[in-house]
Amino acid sequence: MMPNITRGGQMGGLMVYLAGAGKSNEHEEQHLVAGNSAVVTMHGYGVLDRDAALAIAKDLDEPRVKLGVEVTRQARMTDPETGESITTRVAADVWHCSLSLRAEEGQRSDERWGAIAQDFVDRMGFTEASGKADCRWVAVRHGLSTNGNDHVHIAVSLVREDGTKAPTHNDFKRAQGICRYLERDYGLEQLESRERGIGERGIKPAEQARAQRTGTEVEAHKLERIVRAASVASLDEGEFVRRVRRGGALVRPRFVAGRDDVVAGYSVALRPEAGAQPVWYGGGRLARDLTLPRIREGWPDSPQSEQGAVDEWRATSKNPWQYRPVAPNREETTPDPKLWKQYTDEIKQLRVQMREIPFEDRAGWAHLARDTAGAFAAWSQRVEATPGPLAQTARDLSRTAQIRAHESKPKPAGRVSVAGATMMLLQASQKGQGTMAEAIMLRQLASTVKAVMDMHTAIGEAQRASQLDRTLREQYSQVRDRLPAIVRTETGQVGSAMPTPAQDLDPELAKIVQAAQRGQVVPGTGSPVPTRIESHKPQTTVTPNERDGHER
């Protein structure tokens, strides 16, 4: 997929062109396929005409006009009177990019182009996924080009909702790198291998190289796992703040301008080594479903929980380094082992409920995928000293939760929660590692992964279904094979059957199974599965000040 970027001009002129017939009358059924939620809600997905295009342009341009912000750039032009080359400033608040497939790749659906466009602008830093205010934008599709290329046009106003300006430095190179990621994630023809230094979402090649060189994990991936586990395990927003901090991350709020009681977003960072500054990541930069508005969809809304959340956010905003919980709660205690069965049964009940959810209900399936990914992330956080199969399973499954903002909606009342199971996997006693209780819960979690895979198959998303199939066959099996085997006894009770070396089981694996059945940790790893990366313990001496007060 190739990006083509232009800057400047008037938003009205660009939108009229996109809604028009095209230079060779090649445009057909010009319509929106994505955009920020307010614009899409107002104008919908119908065929555009000139009047609709101008109305959309006016809406996109509103923050710039209303706040009186001008975005300009230096340009060289020819003086019409003297013919001399002169330097001047020109308007540069309109950012336009077309994403095009080769003709041989055929066409994609509006839904697929909408998802690609949303992912693209998120990664470019134009939405709240960057941890900053939104830029207004739309994606327009109007048929094939004259050369037969399926494509989509993205128009962005570079003045954010709060009047700040979105940067475009090095935008073409960044867009190329993002396209390489999108090619793999959406099953497109890969024009350039990711092994040639192209980073993942929000990850710079230098960060990846540093992680590989030092044998550590990319910071954003670890933070994603901490935040994902905390968001699913928590019963409300205040508990979420406390759990993120207990997970080892610094956390701070982004208040609405002029307020200290309304939180619009948040950012997190790992404690750096001595003398270094923390690198802050907005929740949406970690993953699209980890923005604060999306996380809030899973929690009940009440005055008591809102006040508790504000108290915790205020406490951590004063000094993220020295934050102390205002109202510590269940995250400070070890749960009763008897709760394993109760929470495992809840996962089973959730699977029964999902049988009644249509495959086309992307929001419902996104909630299931997000919750299940959170459970795997929590389990990984507790028992994997370094990222292993549990972490990879959480990462693979979480992609199903990455739906567009306007497709998302709060979790329905009455839907069974996996918060209890996630809490157990996150903070159960270390003596519970490798036990039969975990083996039984793992089987139920695997069934939810299988249900998500079946959903992708049913709606024709073979690429995602295939990826989850590999996850079940490779990652899940590594965990399953190192936990006690589950069998049914003659009385119908669940029991365990432990093969011995005499039964052709690898002697080392037999020792692991024996240790797990005794409730002991796997030797040398602290995990039910061996991991490939050596544990890295950064220095904890830090300088309690920051280079600036903004997310980087």
Coordinates of C-alpha atoms in Angstrom, one line a residue:
M1 CA 0.0 0.0 0.0
M2 CA 1.4 3.4 -1.0
P3 CA 0.8 6.7 0.6
N4 CA 0.7 10.0 -1.3
I5 CA 0.8 13.2 0.7
T6 CA 0.0 16.8 -0.1
R7 CA -0.2 19.8 2.3
G8 CA -1.9 23.1 2.1
G9 CA -4.7 24.5 0.0
Q10 CA -8.3 25.1 1.2
M11 CA -10.4 22.4 2.9
G12 CA -13.4 23.4 0.8
G13 CA -11.5 23.0 -2.4
L14 CA -10.1 19.6 -1.4
M15 CA -13.5 18.2 -0.4
V16 CA -15.2 19.5 -3.5
Y17 CA -12.6 17.7 -5.6
L18 CA -13.0 14.5 -3.7
A19 CA -16.8 14.7 -4.0
G20 CA -16.6 15.7 -7.7
A21 CA -16.3 13.7 -10.9
G22 CA -12.5 13.6 -10.9
K23 CA -10.0 14.7 -13.6
S24 CA -11.1 11.9 -16.0
N25 CA -14.7 11.4 -14.6
E26 CA -13.4 8.4 -12.8
H27 CA -15.1 9.1 -9.4
E28 CA -18.2 7.1 -8.7
E29 CA -20.5 7.1 -5.6
Q30 CA -18.3 9.4 -3.6
H31 CA -18.9 8.8 0.1
L32 CA -17.3 8.8 3.6
V33 CA -16.0 5.5 5.0
A34 CA -14.6 6.9 8.2
G35 CA -13.8 10.1 10.1
N36 CA -13.9 11.5 13.6
S37 CA -17.2 10.6 15.2
A38 CA -18.9 14.0 15.3
V39 CA -18.5 14.6 11.5
V40 CA -19.5 11.0 10.6
T41 CA -22.5 11.2 12.9
M42 CA -23.6 14.5 11.3
H43 CA -23.1 13.6 7.6
G44 CA -23.3 9.7 7.5
Y45 CA -22.1 7.5 4.7
G46 CA -24.4 8.5 1.8
V47 CA -23.2 9.7 -1.6
L48 CA -21.7 13.2 -1.5
D49 CA -22.5 16.1 -3.6
R50 CA -21.0 19.6 -3.8
D51 CA -23.2 21.0 -1.0
A52 CA -22.4 18.1 1.3
A53 CA -18.7 18.4 0.6
L54 CA -18.7 22.1 1.5
A55 CA -20.7 21.4 4.7
I56 CA -18.1 18.7 5.7
A57 CA -15.3 21.1 4.9
K58 CA -16.8 23.7 7.2
D59 CA -17.1 21.3 10.0
L60 CA -13.5 20.1 9.6
D61 CA -12.3 23.7 9.6
E62 CA -14.3 24.8 12.6
P63 CA -11.6 24.6 15.3
R64 CA -9.2 26.6 13.1
V65 CA -11.7 29.3 12.3
K66 CA -13.4 29.5 15.7
L67 CA -10.1 29.6 17.7
G68 CA -8.3 31.9 15.1
V69 CA -5.3 29.5 14.6
E70 CA -3.3 29.8 11.5
V71 CA -0.9 27.0 10.2
T72 CA 1.6 28.2 7.6
R73 CA 4.8 27.0 6.0
Q74 CA 7.5 28.6 4.1
A75 CA 7.4 28.3 0.3
R76 CA 9.2 29.6 -2.8
M77 CA 7.0 31.2 -5.5
T78 CA 7.5 33.2 -8.7
D79 CA 6.6 36.8 -8.5
P80 CA 4.1 37.3 -11.4
E81 CA 5.3 40.8 -12.1
T82 CA 9.0 40.5 -12.0
G83 CA 9.4 36.7 -12.6
E84 CA 11.8 36.5 -9.7
S85 CA 11.7 33.7 -7.1
I86 CA 10.5 34.9 -3.7
T87 CA 10.0 33.3 -0.3
T88 CA 6.7 33.6 1.3
R89 CA 4.3 32.0 3.9
V90 CA 1.4 30.0 2.7
A91 CA -1.5 28.3 4.5
A92 CA -0.7 24.7 5.5
D93 CA -3.6 23.6 7.8
V94 CA -4.9 21.0 5.3
W95 CA -3.2 17.6 5.2
H96 CA -4.3 15.2 2.5
C97 CA -3.1 11.6 2.0
S98 CA -4.3 8.9 -0.4
L99 CA -3.7 5.3 0.4
S100 CA -3.6 3.1 -2.7
L101 CA -3.4 -0.6 -3.5
R102 CA -1.9 -2.1 -6.6
A103 CA -4.6 -2.9 -9.2
E104 CA -3.6 -6.6 -8.9
E105 CA -4.7 -6.6 -5.3
G106 CA -8.4 -6.0 -6.2
Q107 CA -10.8 -4.1 -4.0
R108 CA -11.6 -4.0 -0.3
S109 CA -14.9 -3.3 1.4
D110 CA -15.9 0.1 2.8
E111 CA -15.7 -1.4 6.3
R112 CA -12.1 -2.6 5.7
W113 CA -11.1 0.8 4.2
G114 CA -12.7 2.5 7.2
A115 CA -10.7 0.4 9.7
I116 CA -7.5 1.0 7.7
A117 CA -8.1 4.8 7.6
Q118 CA -8.8 4.9 11.4
D119 CA -5.7 2.9 12.2
F120 CA -3.6 5.1 9.9
V121 CA -4.7 8.4 11.4
D122 CA -4.3 7.0 14.9
R123 CA -0.7 6.0 14.2
M124 CA 0.1 9.3 12.5
G125 CA -0.8 11.1 15.8
F126 CA -3.9 13.0 14.5
T127 CA -6.4 11.5 17.0
E128 CA -6.7 11.2 20.8
A129 CA -4.7 7.9 20.4
S130 CA -1.7 10.3 20.6
G131 CA -2.7 11.4 24.0
K132 CA -3.6 14.8 22.7
A133 CA -6.8 16.4 21.4
D134 CA -8.4 15.2 18.2
C135 CA -7.8 16.6 14.7
R136 CA -11.0 16.6 12.7
W137 CA -10.7 14.3 9.6
V138 CA -12.6 12.2 7.1
A139 CA -11.8 9.4 4.7
V140 CA -13.5 9.5 1.3
R141 CA -13.8 6.6 -1.1
H142 CA -14.9 7.1 -4.7
G143 CA -14.1 4.0 -6.8
L144 CA -11.0 3.0 -8.7
S145 CA -8.4 5.3 -10.1
T146 CA -7.8 5.5 -13.9
N147 CA -5.2 2.8 -13.5
G148 CA -7.6 0.5 -11.6
N149 CA -6.2 1.1 -8.1
D150 CA -8.5 0.8 -5.2
H151 CA -7.8 3.7 -2.8
V152 CA -9.1 6.0 -0.1
H153 CA -8.5 9.7 0.5
I154 CA -7.9 11.1 4.0
A155 CA -8.4 14.8 4.7
V156 CA -7.2 16.2 8.0
S157 CA -7.4 19.6 9.6
L158 CA -4.1 20.2 11.4
V159 CA -5.7 22.4 14.1
R160 CA -6.7 20.2 17.0
E161 CA -10.0 20.7 18.9
D162 CA -8.1 22.6 21.7
G163 CA -6.3 24.9 19.2
T164 CA -2.9 23.2 19.2
K165 CA -1.3 22.3 16.0
A166 CA -0.6 18.7 14.9
P167 CA 3.1 18.3 13.7
T168 CA 3.8 17.0 10.2
H169 CA 7.6 16.7 10.5
N170 CA 8.9 13.6 8.6
D171 CA 5.3 12.7 7.8
F172 CA 6.0 10.9 4.5
K173 CA 8.6 8.6 6.1
R174 CA 6.3 7.9 9.0
A175 CA 3.3 7.2 6.7
Q176 CA 5.5 4.7 4.7
G177 CA 6.4 2.9 8.0
I178 CA 2.8 2.8 9.1
C179 CA 1.7 1.4 5.7
R180 CA 4.1 -1.5 6.2
Y181 CA 2.4 -2.3 9.5
L182 CA -1.1 -2.0 8.0
E183 CA -0.1 -4.4 5.2
R184 CA 0.6 -7.2 7.6
D185 CA -2.3 -6.5 10.0
Y186 CA -4.9 -6.3 7.2
G187 CA -3.5 -9.1 5.0
L188 CA -2.4 -6.7 2.1
E189 CA 0.5 -7.2 -0.2
Q190 CA 3.6 -6.3 1.6
L191 CA 5.7 -3.9 -0.4
E192 CA 8.5 -3.8 2.2
S193 CA 9.5 -6.2 4.9
R194 CA 9.0 -5.1 8.5
E195 CA 12.4 -6.7 9.1
R196 CA 14.0 -3.8 7.3
G197 CA 13.6 -1.5 10.3
I198 CA 10.0 -0.5 10.1
G199 CA 8.6 -0.1 13.6
E200 CA 5.2 -1.2 15.0
R201 CA 2.5 1.2 16.2
G202 CA 4.1 4.1 18.1
I203 CA 7.4 2.2 18.1
K204 CA 10.5 3.8 16.6
P205 CA 13.1 1.6 14.9
A206 CA 15.7 2.8 17.4
E207 CA 13.5 1.6 20.3
Q208 CA 13.2 -1.8 18.7
A209 CA 16.9 -2.0 18.0
R210 CA 17.7 -0.9 21.6
A211 CA 15.4 -3.6 23.0
Q212 CA 17.0 -6.3 20.9
R213 CA 20.5 -5.1 21.7
T214 CA 19.9 -5.1 25.5
G215 CA 17.7 -8.3 25.5
T216 CA 14.7 -6.4 27.0
E217 CA 11.2 -5.8 25.9
V218 CA 10.0 -2.7 24.0
E219 CA 8.6 -0.3 26.7
A220 CA 5.3 0.3 24.9
H221 CA 4.5 -3.4 24.7
K222 CA 5.1 -3.8 28.5
L223 CA 3.0 -0.8 29.3
E224 CA 0.2 -2.0 27.1
R225 CA 0.1 -5.3 29.0
I226 CA 0.1 -3.5 32.4
V227 CA -2.7 -1.1 31.4
R228 CA -4.7 -3.9 29.7
A229 CA -4.6 -6.1 32.7
A230 CA -5.4 -3.3 35.1
S231 CA -8.3 -2.0 33.0
V232 CA -10.0 -5.5 32.9
A233 CA -9.3 -6.5 36.5
S234 CA -10.6 -3.2 37.9
L235 CA -14.2 -2.6 38.9
D236 CA -14.0 1.2 38.5
E237 CA -11.7 4.0 37.4
G238 CA -10.1 4.6 40.8
E239 CA -9.1 1.0 41.1
F240 CA -7.6 1.2 37.6
V241 CA -5.3 4.1 38.6
R242 CA -4.1 2.1 41.6
R243 CA -3.5 -1.1 39.7
V244 CA -1.5 0.6 36.9
R245 CA 0.8 1.9 39.6
R246 CA 1.0 -1.4 41.3
G247 CA 1.9 -2.9 37.9
G248 CA 5.1 -0.9 37.9
A249 CA 4.2 2.1 35.8
L250 CA 4.0 5.8 36.4
V251 CA 0.6 7.2 35.5
R252 CA -0.7 10.8 35.2
P253 CA -4.0 12.3 34.0
R254 CA -4.8 14.8 31.2
F255 CA -7.4 17.1 32.7
V256 CA -9.8 19.1 30.6
A257 CA -8.4 22.6 30.1
G258 CA -9.1 24.8 33.1
R259 CA -10.4 21.9 35.3
D260 CA -8.9 19.5 37.8
D261 CA -12.0 17.4 38.3
V262 CA -12.7 16.2 34.7
V263 CA -10.2 13.8 33.2
A264 CA -10.1 13.4 29.4
G265 CA -7.2 11.0 29.1
Y266 CA -4.0 9.7 30.7
S267 CA -0.5 8.7 30.0
V268 CA 1.9 6.1 31.4
A269 CA 5.6 5.5 31.6
L270 CA 8.1 3.0 33.0
R271 CA 10.5 4.2 35.6
P272 CA 13.8 5.0 33.7
E273 CA 17.3 4.2 34.6
A274 CA 19.3 6.6 36.8
G275 CA 19.7 10.0 35.1
A276 CA 17.2 9.3 32.3
Q277 CA 13.9 10.9 31.6
P278 CA 10.7 8.8 31.4
V279 CA 9.1 8.3 28.0
W280 CA 5.3 8.9 28.3
Y281 CA 2.7 7.1 26.2
G282 CA -0.9 8.2 25.9
G283 CA -3.3 5.3 26.3
G284 CA -4.4 5.4 22.7
R285 CA -0.8 5.2 21.5
L286 CA -0.5 1.8 23.3
A287 CA -3.7 0.5 21.6
R288 CA -6.8 2.0 20.2
D289 CA -9.0 0.3 22.8
L290 CA -6.9 1.6 25.7
T291 CA -8.0 5.3 25.5
L292 CA -9.8 6.4 28.6
P293 CA -13.2 6.7 26.9
R294 CA -13.0 3.2 25.6
I295 CA -11.8 1.7 28.9
R296 CA -14.7 3.5 30.7
E297 CA -17.2 1.5 28.6
G298 CA -16.5 -1.5 30.8
W299 CA -17.2 0.2 34.2
P300 CA -20.5 1.2 35.9
D301 CA -21.2 5.0 36.0
S302 CA -22.0 6.4 39.5
P303 CA -21.3 9.6 41.4
Q304 CA -19.4 7.5 44.0
S305 CA -17.1 5.9 41.5
E306 CA -16.5 9.2 39.7
Q307 CA -15.5 11.0 42.8
G308 CA -13.2 8.1 43.8
A309 CA -11.5 8.3 40.3
V310 CA -11.0 12.1 40.6
D311 CA -9.4 11.7 44.0
E312 CA -6.9 9.1 42.7
W313 CA -6.1 11.2 39.5
R314 CA -5.5 14.3 41.5
A315 CA -3.2 12.4 43.8
T316 CA -1.1 11.1 41.0
S317 CA -1.1 14.4 39.0
K318 CA 0.7 16.2 41.9
N319 CA 3.7 14.0 41.5
P320 CA 3.6 10.7 39.5
W321 CA 6.8 9.6 41.2
Q322 CA 5.5 9.8 44.7
Y323 CA 1.8 8.8 44.2
R324 CA 0.2 7.1 47.1
P325 CA -3.3 5.6 46.7
V326 CA -6.1 7.6 48.3
A327 CA -8.4 4.7 48.9
P328 CA -6.5 1.4 48.6
N329 CA -8.9 -1.6 48.2
R330 CA -9.0 -5.2 47.1
E331 CA -5.9 -4.8 44.9
E332 CA -3.8 -4.8 48.2
T333 CA -5.0 -8.2 49.3
T334 CA -4.5 -11.9 48.3
P335 CA -7.8 -13.3 47.0
D336 CA -9.3 -16.4 48.6
P337 CA -8.2 -19.5 46.6
K338 CA -11.9 -20.7 46.7
L339 CA -12.7 -18.0 44.2
W340 CA -11.0 -19.8 41.4
K341 CA -14.0 -21.9 40.7
Q342 CA -16.5 -19.0 40.9
Y343 CA -14.6 -16.9 38.4
T344 CA -13.9 -19.8 36.1
D345 CA -17.7 -20.5 36.0
E346 CA -18.3 -16.8 35.1
I347 CA -16.1 -17.2 32.0
K348 CA -18.2 -20.2 31.1
Q349 CA -21.4 -18.2 31.5
L350 CA -19.9 -15.4 29.4
R351 CA -19.3 -17.9 26.6
V352 CA -23.0 -19.0 26.8
Q353 CA -24.1 -15.3 26.5
M354 CA -21.9 -14.8 23.5
R355 CA -23.8 -17.5 21.6
E356 CA -26.7 -15.0 21.3
I357 CA -24.5 -12.1 20.0
P358 CA -24.7 -11.8 16.2
F359 CA -21.3 -12.1 14.4
E360 CA -21.9 -8.6 13.0
D361 CA -22.0 -7.0 16.4
R362 CA -18.4 -5.8 16.3
A363 CA -18.7 -3.9 19.6
G364 CA -19.9 -7.0 21.5
W365 CA -17.1 -9.1 20.1
A366 CA -14.6 -6.4 20.8
H367 CA -15.6 -6.4 24.5
L368 CA -15.1 -10.1 24.6
A369 CA -11.7 -10.0 22.9
R370 CA -10.6 -7.1 25.1
D371 CA -11.6 -8.8 28.3
T372 CA -10.0 -12.1 27.4
A373 CA -6.8 -10.4 26.3
G374 CA -6.8 -8.6 29.6
A375 CA -7.0 -11.9 31.5
F376 CA -4.0 -13.3 29.5
A377 CA -2.1 -10.0 30.1
A378 CA -2.8 -10.2 33.8
W379 CA -1.6 -13.8 34.0
S380 CA 1.5 -12.9 32.1
Q381 CA 2.2 -10.0 34.4
R382 CA 2.1 -12.3 37.4
V383 CA 4.0 -15.3 36.3
E384 CA 6.1 -14.4 33.2
A385 CA 9.3 -12.7 34.3
T386 CA 9.8 -11.9 30.6
P387 CA 7.2 -11.9 27.8
G388 CA 6.3 -15.4 26.8
P389 CA 3.3 -17.3 25.3
L390 CA 0.8 -15.6 27.7
A391 CA 1.9 -12.1 26.7
Q392 CA 1.8 -13.0 23.0
T393 CA -1.7 -14.5 23.3
A394 CA -2.9 -11.2 24.9
R395 CA -1.3 -9.2 22.1
D396 CA -2.7 -11.3 19.3
L397 CA -6.2 -11.4 20.8
S398 CA -6.3 -7.7 21.5
R399 CA -6.3 -6.8 17.8
T400 CA -9.9 -7.9 17.6
A401 CA -10.8 -5.1 20.1
Q402 CA -9.3 -2.4 17.8
I403 CA -12.5 -1.2 16.3
R404 CA -13.3 2.4 15.2
A405 CA -14.6 4.8 17.9
H406 CA -18.0 5.3 16.3
E407 CA -18.5 1.5 16.3
S408 CA -17.8 1.1 20.0
K409 CA -20.5 1.3 22.7
P410 CA -20.7 0.5 26.4
K411 CA -20.9 -3.0 27.6
P412 CA -24.5 -4.1 27.9
A413 CA -26.0 -4.4 31.4
G414 CA -26.2 -8.0 32.6
R415 CA -23.2 -9.1 30.6
V416 CA -21.0 -11.4 32.7
S417 CA -17.7 -9.7 33.6
V418 CA -14.3 -11.4 33.6
A419 CA -12.9 -8.8 36.1
G420 CA -12.9 -11.4 38.9
A421 CA -11.0 -14.0 36.8
T422 CA -8.5 -11.4 35.7
M423 CA -8.1 -10.2 39.3
M424 CA -7.3 -13.8 40.3
L425 CA -4.8 -14.3 37.5
L426 CA -3.2 -11.0 38.4
Q427 CA -2.8 -11.2 42.1
A428 CA -3.3 -14.8 43.3
S429 CA -0.8 -16.1 45.7
Q430 CA 2.5 -17.2 44.1
K431 CA 1.9 -20.6 45.5
G432 CA -1.0 -21.0 43.1
Q433 CA 1.2 -21.0 40.0
G434 CA 0.8 -24.0 37.9
T435 CA -2.1 -25.4 39.8
M436 CA -5.1 -27.4 38.6
A437 CA -7.3 -24.3 39.2
E438 CA -5.3 -22.4 36.6
A439 CA -5.4 -25.3 34.2
I440 CA -9.2 -25.3 34.3
M441 CA -9.5 -21.6 33.9
L442 CA -7.0 -21.7 30.9
R443 CA -9.3 -24.2 29.2
Q444 CA -12.3 -21.8 29.5
L445 CA -10.2 -18.8 28.3
A446 CA -9.1 -20.8 25.3
S447 CA -12.7 -21.5 24.4
T448 CA -13.4 -17.8 24.3
V449 CA -10.4 -17.3 21.9
K450 CA -11.9 -20.1 19.8
A451 CA -15.2 -18.2 19.8
V452 CA -13.5 -15.0 18.6
M453 CA -11.7 -17.0 15.9
D454 CA -15.1 -18.5 14.7
M455 CA -16.5 -14.9 14.5
H456 CA -13.7 -13.8 12.2
T457 CA -14.2 -16.8 10.0
A458 CA -18.0 -16.2 9.8
I459 CA -17.6 -12.6 8.6
G460 CA -14.9 -13.4 6.1
E461 CA -11.9 -12.1 7.9
A462 CA -9.7 -15.1 7.1
Q463 CA -6.4 -13.3 8.0
R464 CA -7.4 -12.6 11.6
A465 CA -9.0 -16.1 12.0
S466 CA -5.8 -17.7 10.8
Q467 CA -3.7 -15.6 13.2
L468 CA -5.8 -16.7 16.2
D469 CA -5.7 -20.3 15.0
R470 CA -1.9 -20.1 15.1
T471 CA -2.2 -18.5 18.6
L472 CA -4.2 -21.5 19.9
R473 CA -2.0 -24.1 18.3
E474 CA 1.3 -22.5 19.3
Q475 CA 1.1 -20.1 22.2
Y476 CA -1.8 -21.6 24.1
S477 CA -0.4 -25.1 23.7
Q478 CA 2.9 -24.1 25.3
V479 CA 1.0 -23.0 28.4
R480 CA -1.4 -26.0 28.4
D481 CA 1.3 -28.6 28.1
R482 CA 3.1 -27.3 31.3
L483 CA 0.0 -27.3 33.5
P484 CA -1.6 -30.3 35.1
A485 CA -3.7 -32.4 32.6
I486 CA -7.4 -32.3 33.1
V487 CA -9.5 -35.5 32.9
R488 CA -12.9 -36.8 33.9
T489 CA -13.0 -39.5 36.5
E490 CA -15.5 -42.3 36.6
T491 CA -17.6 -40.3 39.0
G492 CA -17.6 -37.4 36.6
Q493 CA -15.4 -35.2 38.8
V494 CA -12.6 -33.2 37.3
G495 CA -9.2 -34.6 38.2
S496 CA -5.7 -34.6 37.0
A497 CA -3.6 -37.2 35.2
M498 CA 0.2 -36.6 35.3
P499 CA 2.1 -38.6 32.7
T500 CA 5.5 -39.9 33.8
P501 CA 8.8 -40.3 31.9
A502 CA 7.9 -43.9 31.4
Q503 CA 4.9 -42.8 29.4
D504 CA 7.2 -41.2 26.7
L505 CA 7.1 -37.8 28.3
D506 CA 10.2 -35.7 28.1
P507 CA 11.9 -36.0 31.5
E508 CA 12.4 -32.2 31.9
L509 CA 8.7 -31.6 31.1
A510 CA 7.7 -34.3 33.6
K511 CA 9.5 -32.4 36.3
I512 CA 7.7 -29.2 35.4
V513 CA 4.3 -31.0 35.5
Q514 CA 5.2 -32.5 38.9
A515 CA 6.2 -29.2 40.3
A516 CA 3.0 -27.6 39.0
Q517 CA 0.8 -30.2 40.6
R518 CA 2.6 -29.5 43.9
G519 CA 1.7 -25.9 43.5
Q520 CA 5.3 -24.9 42.9
V521 CA 6.7 -22.5 40.3
V522 CA 8.4 -23.8 37.2
P523 CA 12.1 -24.0 38.1
G524 CA 14.1 -21.0 37.0
T525 CA 11.4 -18.9 35.5
G526 CA 8.6 -18.1 38.0
S527 CA 6.2 -19.0 35.2
P528 CA 4.1 -22.0 34.1
V529 CA 6.1 -21.8 30.9
P530 CA 9.8 -21.2 30.1
T531 CA 10.5 -17.8 28.4
R532 CA 13.2 -16.9 25.9
I533 CA 14.4 -13.5 27.2
E534 CA 16.5 -13.2 30.2
S535 CA 15.0 -11.1 33.0
H536 CA 16.1 -7.5 33.0
K537 CA 16.0 -5.4 36.2
P538 CA 16.6 -1.7 35.5
Q539 CA 18.1 0.5 38.1
T540 CA 15.4 2.1 40.3
T541 CA 17.3 5.2 41.3
V542 CA 15.7 8.0 39.3
T543 CA 15.6 11.8 39.1
P544 CA 12.1 12.9 40.2
N545 CA 11.7 15.6 37.6
E546 CA 10.7 15.6 33.9
R547 CA 12.1 17.4 30.9
D548 CA 8.8 19.0 30.2
G549 CA 5.2 18.6 31.2
H550 CA 4.0 17.0 28.0
E551 CA 3.7 13.4 26.7
R552 CA 6.6 12.4 24.5

